[in-house]
CSV table of C-alpha atoms in Angstrom, one decimal:
chain,number,residue,atom,x,y,z
Z,1,UNK,CA,-36.8,188.0,-158.8
Z,2,UNK,CA,-35.4,186.1,-155.7
Z,3,UNK,CA,-35.9,188.2,-151.8
Z,4,UNK,CA,-31.6,188.4,-152.4
Z,5,UNK,CA,-30.6,189.9,-155.7
Z,6,UNK,CA,-33.7,192.7,-154.7
Z,7,UNK,CA,-31.8,193.0,-152.1
Z,8,UNK,CA,-28.3,193.0,-154.0
Z,9,UNK,CA,-29.9,195.9,-156.3
Z,10,UNK,CA,-31.7,197.9,-153.8
Z,11,UNK,CA,-28.6,198.4,-151.5
Z,12,UNK,CA,-26.5,199.2,-153.8
Z,13,UNK,CA,-28.6,202.2,-155.2
Z,14,UNK,CA,-29.4,203.5,-151.2
Z,15,UNK,CA,-25.7,203.6,-152.0
Z,16,UNK,CA,-25.1,205.7,-154.7
Z,17,UNK,CA,-27.8,208.1,-153.5
Z,18,UNK,CA,-26.2,208.5,-149.9
Z,19,UNK,CA,-21.9,208.6,-151.6
Z,20,UNK,CA,-23.4,211.5,-154.7
Z,21,UNK,CA,-25.9,213.3,-152.3
Z,22,UNK,CA,-24.6,212.8,-149.0
Z,23,UNK,CA,-28.5,211.6,-148.5
Z,24,UNK,CA,-31.7,210.5,-149.9
Z,25,UNK,CA,-30.5,206.7,-149.3
Z,26,UNK,CA,-33.7,205.9,-146.4
Z,27,UNK,CA,-36.5,206.6,-148.2
Z,28,UNK,CA,-35.5,204.6,-151.0
Z,29,UNK,CA,-34.2,202.3,-148.2
Z,30,UNK,CA,-37.0,202.3,-146.8
Z,31,UNK,CA,-40.7,201.7,-149.1
Z,32,UNK,CA,-37.4,198.9,-150.9
Z,33,UNK,CA,-38.1,197.5,-147.7
Z,34,UNK,CA,-41.5,197.7,-147.5
Z,35,UNK,CA,-42.6,196.8,-150.8
Z,36,UNK,CA,-39.6,194.5,-152.1
Z,37,UNK,CA,-38.7,192.7,-150.0
Z,38,UNK,CA,-41.5,192.9,-147.7
Z,39,UNK,CA,-41.3,193.9,-144.4
Z,40,UNK,CA,-43.3,195.7,-142.5
Z,41,UNK,CA,-43.6,199.9,-142.0
Z,42,UNK,CA,-41.9,199.0,-138.0
Z,43,UNK,CA,-39.2,197.0,-139.1
Z,44,UNK,CA,-38.5,198.3,-142.2
Z,45,UNK,CA,-38.1,201.8,-140.5
Z,46,UNK,CA,-35.4,200.2,-138.3
Z,47,UNK,CA,-33.8,198.1,-140.6
Z,48,UNK,CA,-33.3,201.3,-143.0
Z,49,UNK,CA,-31.6,203.2,-140.5
Z,50,UNK,CA,-29.6,200.5,-139.6
Z,51,UNK,CA,-28.7,200.6,-143.5
Z,52,UNK,CA,-28.0,204.1,-143.9
Z,53,UNK,CA,-25.5,204.2,-140.4
Z,54,UNK,CA,-23.4,201.8,-141.3
Z,55,UNK,CA,-23.4,203.0,-144.8
Z,56,UNK,CA,-23.7,206.7,-143.6
Z,57,UNK,CA,-20.3,205.8,-141.4
Z,58,UNK,CA,-18.6,204.4,-144.6
Z,59,UNK,CA,-19.3,207.2,-146.9
Z,60,UNK,CA,-18.7,210.2,-144.3
Z,61,UNK,CA,-15.0,207.8,-144.4
Z,62,UNK,CA,-14.8,209.2,-147.6
Z,63,UNK,CA,-15.2,212.3,-147.1
Z,64,UNK,CA,-12.9,213.3,-143.9
Z,65,UNK,CA,-10.4,212.1,-146.3
Z,66,UNK,CA,-11.1,214.6,-149.6
Z,67,UNK,CA,-11.5,217.5,-146.6
Z,68,UNK,CA,-15.2,217.7,-147.0
Z,69,UNK,CA,-16.6,216.9,-143.5
Z,70,UNK,CA,-17.0,220.5,-140.9
Z,71,UNK,CA,-16.2,218.7,-138.0
Z,72,UNK,CA,-16.8,220.9,-135.7
Z,73,UNK,CA,-20.2,222.4,-137.3
Z,74,UNK,CA,-21.4,219.2,-137.9
Z,75,UNK,CA,-21.1,217.8,-134.8
Z,76,UNK,CA,-22.8,220.5,-132.5
Z,77,UNK,CA,-25.4,220.8,-135.9
Z,78,UNK,CA,-26.0,216.5,-135.0
Z,79,UNK,CA,-26.1,217.3,-131.4
Z,80,UNK,CA,-29.2,219.3,-131.6
Z,81,UNK,CA,-30.7,216.9,-133.2
Z,82,UNK,CA,-30.1,213.4,-130.5
Z,83,UNK,CA,-32.8,213.4,-127.9
Z,84,UNK,CA,-35.5,214.5,-130.2
Z,85,UNK,CA,-34.2,211.4,-132.4
Z,86,UNK,CA,-34.1,209.2,-129.1
Z,87,UNK,CA,-37.8,210.6,-127.8
Z,88,UNK,CA,-39.2,210.5,-131.6
Z,89,UNK,CA,-38.2,206.5,-132.2
Z,90,UNK,CA,-40.0,205.6,-129.0
Z,91,UNK,CA,-42.8,207.5,-129.8
Z,92,UNK,CA,-42.9,205.1,-133.0
Z,93,UNK,CA,-43.5,201.8,-132.3
Z,94,UNK,CA,-46.7,203.2,-130.5
Z,95,UNK,CA,-47.8,204.6,-134.0
Z,96,UNK,CA,-50.9,202.4,-136.3
Z,97,UNK,CA,-48.7,201.5,-139.5
Z,98,UNK,CA,-50.6,203.0,-142.3
Z,99,UNK,CA,-49.7,206.6,-140.4
Z,100,UNK,CA,-46.3,205.6,-140.7
Z,101,UNK,CA,-46.2,205.1,-144.1
Z,102,UNK,CA,-48.3,208.0,-145.6
Z,103,UNK,CA,-45.8,209.7,-142.6
Z,104,UNK,CA,-43.5,208.8,-144.5
Z,105,UNK,CA,-44.7,209.4,-148.1
Z,106,UNK,CA,-45.5,212.8,-147.9
Z,107,UNK,CA,-42.4,213.8,-146.4
Z,108,UNK,CA,-40.7,212.4,-149.4
Z,109,UNK,CA,-42.7,213.8,-151.4
Z,110,UNK,CA,-41.7,217.7,-149.7
Z,111,UNK,CA,-38.7,216.9,-150.4
Z,112,UNK,CA,-38.4,216.0,-153.8
Z,113,UNK,CA,-40.0,218.9,-154.7
Z,114,UNK,CA,-37.3,221.1,-152.6
Z,115,UNK,CA,-34.8,219.0,-154.9
Z,116,UNK,CA,-36.5,220.0,-158.0
Z,117,UNK,CA,-35.9,223.8,-156.8
Z,118,UNK,CA,-34.1,226.2,-158.3
Z,119,UNK,CA,-31.1,226.0,-155.8
Z,120,UNK,CA,-29.8,228.4,-153.5
Z,121,UNK,CA,-25.6,228.8,-153.1
Z,122,UNK,CA,-23.9,230.1,-149.9
Z,123,UNK,CA,-22.5,233.5,-150.2
Z,124,UNK,CA,-18.6,232.3,-149.2
Z,125,UNK,CA,-17.8,230.0,-147.4
Z,126,UNK,CA,-18.3,229.1,-143.5
Z,127,UNK,CA,-18.1,229.8,-140.8
Z,128,UNK,CA,-19.9,227.2,-138.5
Z,129,UNK,CA,-21.5,229.9,-136.4
Z,130,UNK,CA,-23.3,231.9,-138.6
Z,131,UNK,CA,-27.5,231.5,-137.3
Z,132,UNK,CA,-26.9,229.6,-134.2
Z,133,UNK,CA,-30.1,229.4,-133.2
Z,134,UNK,CA,-31.8,228.5,-136.4
Z,135,UNK,CA,-29.1,225.7,-136.7
Z,136,UNK,CA,-30.2,224.2,-133.4
Z,137,UNK,CA,-33.4,224.7,-134.0
Z,138,UNK,CA,-33.3,223.1,-137.8
Z,139,UNK,CA,-31.5,219.7,-136.0
Z,140,UNK,CA,-34.1,219.5,-133.8
Z,141,UNK,CA,-36.6,218.7,-136.5
Z,142,UNK,CA,-33.8,216.3,-138.1
Z,143,UNK,CA,-33.3,214.3,-135.1
Z,144,UNK,CA,-36.7,214.6,-134.3
Z,145,UNK,CA,-38.0,213.0,-137.6
Z,146,UNK,CA,-35.2,210.6,-138.4
Z,147,UNK,CA,-36.3,208.9,-135.0
Z,148,UNK,CA,-40.3,209.0,-135.7
Z,149,UNK,CA,-40.0,208.0,-139.8
Z,150,UNK,CA,-36.4,206.2,-139.7
Z,151,UNK,CA,-34.5,208.5,-142.0
Z,152,UNK,CA,-31.3,209.8,-141.6
Z,153,UNK,CA,-32.6,213.5,-142.8
Z,154,UNK,CA,-29.6,214.3,-145.3
Z,155,UNK,CA,-31.8,215.0,-148.6
Z,156,UNK,CA,-33.0,217.8,-145.7
Z,157,UNK,CA,-29.1,218.2,-143.7
Z,158,UNK,CA,-28.1,219.7,-146.9
Z,159,UNK,CA,-29.9,221.9,-147.8
Z,160,UNK,CA,-30.3,223.2,-144.5
Z,161,UNK,CA,-26.3,223.2,-144.3
Z,162,UNK,CA,-25.9,225.9,-146.9
Z,163,UNK,CA,-28.5,228.0,-146.2
Z,164,UNK,CA,-28.7,228.7,-142.3
Z,165,UNK,CA,-24.9,228.4,-142.4
Z,166,UNK,CA,-23.9,229.1,-145.7
Z,167,UNK,CA,-21.8,225.7,-146.4
Z,168,UNK,CA,-20.5,225.1,-149.9
Z,169,UNK,CA,-22.4,222.4,-151.7
Z,170,UNK,CA,-18.9,220.1,-151.0
Z,171,UNK,CA,-19.1,220.8,-147.4
Z,172,UNK,CA,-23.2,220.3,-146.2
Z,173,UNK,CA,-22.8,216.8,-148.9
Z,174,UNK,CA,-20.1,215.5,-146.9
Z,175,UNK,CA,-20.7,216.9,-143.0
Z,176,UNK,CA,-24.6,216.2,-143.7
Z,177,UNK,CA,-23.4,212.4,-143.2
Z,178,UNK,CA,-22.0,213.0,-139.7
Z,179,UNK,CA,-24.4,214.6,-139.0
Z,180,UNK,CA,-27.0,211.2,-140.7
Z,181,UNK,CA,-25.0,209.0,-138.2
Z,182,UNK,CA,-25.4,210.9,-135.0
Z,183,UNK,CA,-29.6,210.7,-134.9
Z,184,UNK,CA,-29.4,207.3,-136.8
Z,185,UNK,CA,-27.4,205.9,-133.7
Z,186,UNK,CA,-29.4,207.7,-131.2
Z,187,UNK,CA,-32.3,206.9,-133.0
Z,188,UNK,CA,-31.5,202.9,-133.7
Z,189,UNK,CA,-31.4,203.0,-129.5
Z,190,UNK,CA,-34.9,203.1,-128.8
Z,191,UNK,CA,-35.3,200.7,-131.4
Z,192,UNK,CA,-34.7,197.8,-130.1
Z,193,UNK,CA,-37.9,195.9,-129.5
Z,194,UNK,CA,-38.6,196.8,-133.5
Z,195,UNK,CA,-35.7,194.3,-134.2
Z,196,UNK,CA,-37.2,191.5,-134.3
Z,197,UNK,CA,-39.4,191.4,-137.3
Z,198,UNK,CA,-35.7,191.5,-139.2
Z,199,UNK,CA,-34.7,189.6,-141.5
Z,200,UNK,CA,-30.3,189.6,-141.2
Z,201,UNK,CA,-30.1,187.3,-144.5
Z,202,UNK,CA,-31.4,190.0,-146.2
Z,203,UNK,CA,-30.6,193.0,-144.3
Z,204,UNK,CA,-26.3,192.4,-144.6
Z,205,UNK,CA,-26.4,191.9,-148.6
Z,206,UNK,CA,-28.0,195.1,-148.5
Z,207,UNK,CA,-25.9,197.3,-146.6
Z,208,UNK,CA,-22.8,195.6,-148.2
Z,209,UNK,CA,-24.3,196.4,-151.3
Z,210,UNK,CA,-24.7,199.7,-150.1
Z,211,UNK,CA,-22.0,200.5,-148.6
Z,212,UNK,CA,-20.4,199.3,-151.9
Z,213,UNK,CA,-22.6,202.0,-153.9
Z,214,UNK,CA,-21.8,204.9,-151.8
Z,215,UNK,CA,-18.5,204.5,-152.8
Z,216,UNK,CA,-19.4,204.4,-156.1
Z,217,UNK,CA,-21.7,207.6,-155.7
Z,218,UNK,CA,-19.2,209.8,-155.1
Z,219,UNK,CA,-17.4,209.1,-157.6
Z,220,UNK,CA,-19.9,209.6,-160.2
Z,221,UNK,CA,-20.5,213.1,-157.6
Z,222,UNK,CA,-16.9,214.5,-158.8
Z,223,UNK,CA,-18.4,212.9,-162.6
Z,224,UNK,CA,-21.7,214.5,-162.8
Z,225,UNK,CA,-23.2,217.5,-162.3
Z,226,UNK,CA,-24.7,218.2,-159.1
Z,227,UNK,CA,-27.4,219.5,-160.4
Z,228,UNK,CA,-28.2,216.6,-162.7
Z,229,UNK,CA,-28.2,214.1,-159.6
Z,230,UNK,CA,-30.4,215.7,-157.7
Z,231,UNK,CA,-33.7,215.8,-160.1
Z,232,UNK,CA,-33.3,212.3,-161.3
Z,233,UNK,CA,-33.3,211.7,-157.8
Z,234,UNK,CA,-36.0,213.7,-157.7
Z,235,UNK,CA,-39.0,212.4,-160.2
Z,236,UNK,CA,-38.0,209.0,-158.9
Z,237,UNK,CA,-38.5,210.0,-154.5
Z,238,UNK,CA,-41.7,211.8,-156.4
Z,239,UNK,CA,-42.8,208.4,-158.3
Z,240,UNK,CA,-42.2,206.3,-154.5
Z,241,UNK,CA,-43.9,208.9,-152.6
Z,242,UNK,CA,-47.0,208.7,-154.9
Z,243,UNK,CA,-47.2,205.2,-154.6
Z,244,UNK,CA,-47.0,205.2,-151.3
Z,245,UNK,CA,-49.3,207.1,-149.9
Z,246,UNK,CA,-51.6,206.1,-152.8
Z,247,UNK,CA,-51.2,202.7,-150.3
Z,248,UNK,CA,-51.2,204.3,-147.2
Z,249,UNK,CA,-54.7,205.2,-148.0
Z,250,UNK,CA,-56.3,202.3,-149.7
């Protein structure tokens, strides 16, 4: 199978995850770029940020039209992560590639386990002002994770918005896309040195397929229960994490 076809298929899957779950695209994009398309871990994390930024902005527009984005609370949450994202992005290029791969696999595994646990739901509508210190700390942590590993952090932002800011699930999914976009852009600003290893002839189609997949993912989320989508994604993610960790340790 040609690299172009693999890029299109992988992009569609990444877009579906982002559109349906408000996150998770980058934790599939980076392994696909490394193992299917032959990118180095450093180039893959940078390319993953490019893909996820473009796809998240598209999905954010779709969710904004549906009124599920809490702009003020999301902007404050994202703002706390901008500086950590930029600092971690600058540090990522200096880390050995096996360490990046192992760290990514560990984060992906933790995210998968968290998705398989019974979810917590909000007790009431979000006010956007609850627990500001915890919200800032969580936002900063997500920003650092984005910069270091090239992940948008949506798979962690959604549960954080539900538990820390008491968002209902639909608002958490929509608002997480704002957080992902802001963190990814901040991290990309520090990664100009790693764009040299990126094959734009593959990243372009990958990104285009992801953008189209994000629209389909949003429609899928309206037809299939969120629990089923989340658990299916978690099982796939756990398998990917196990493979990457084994590869890093070999």
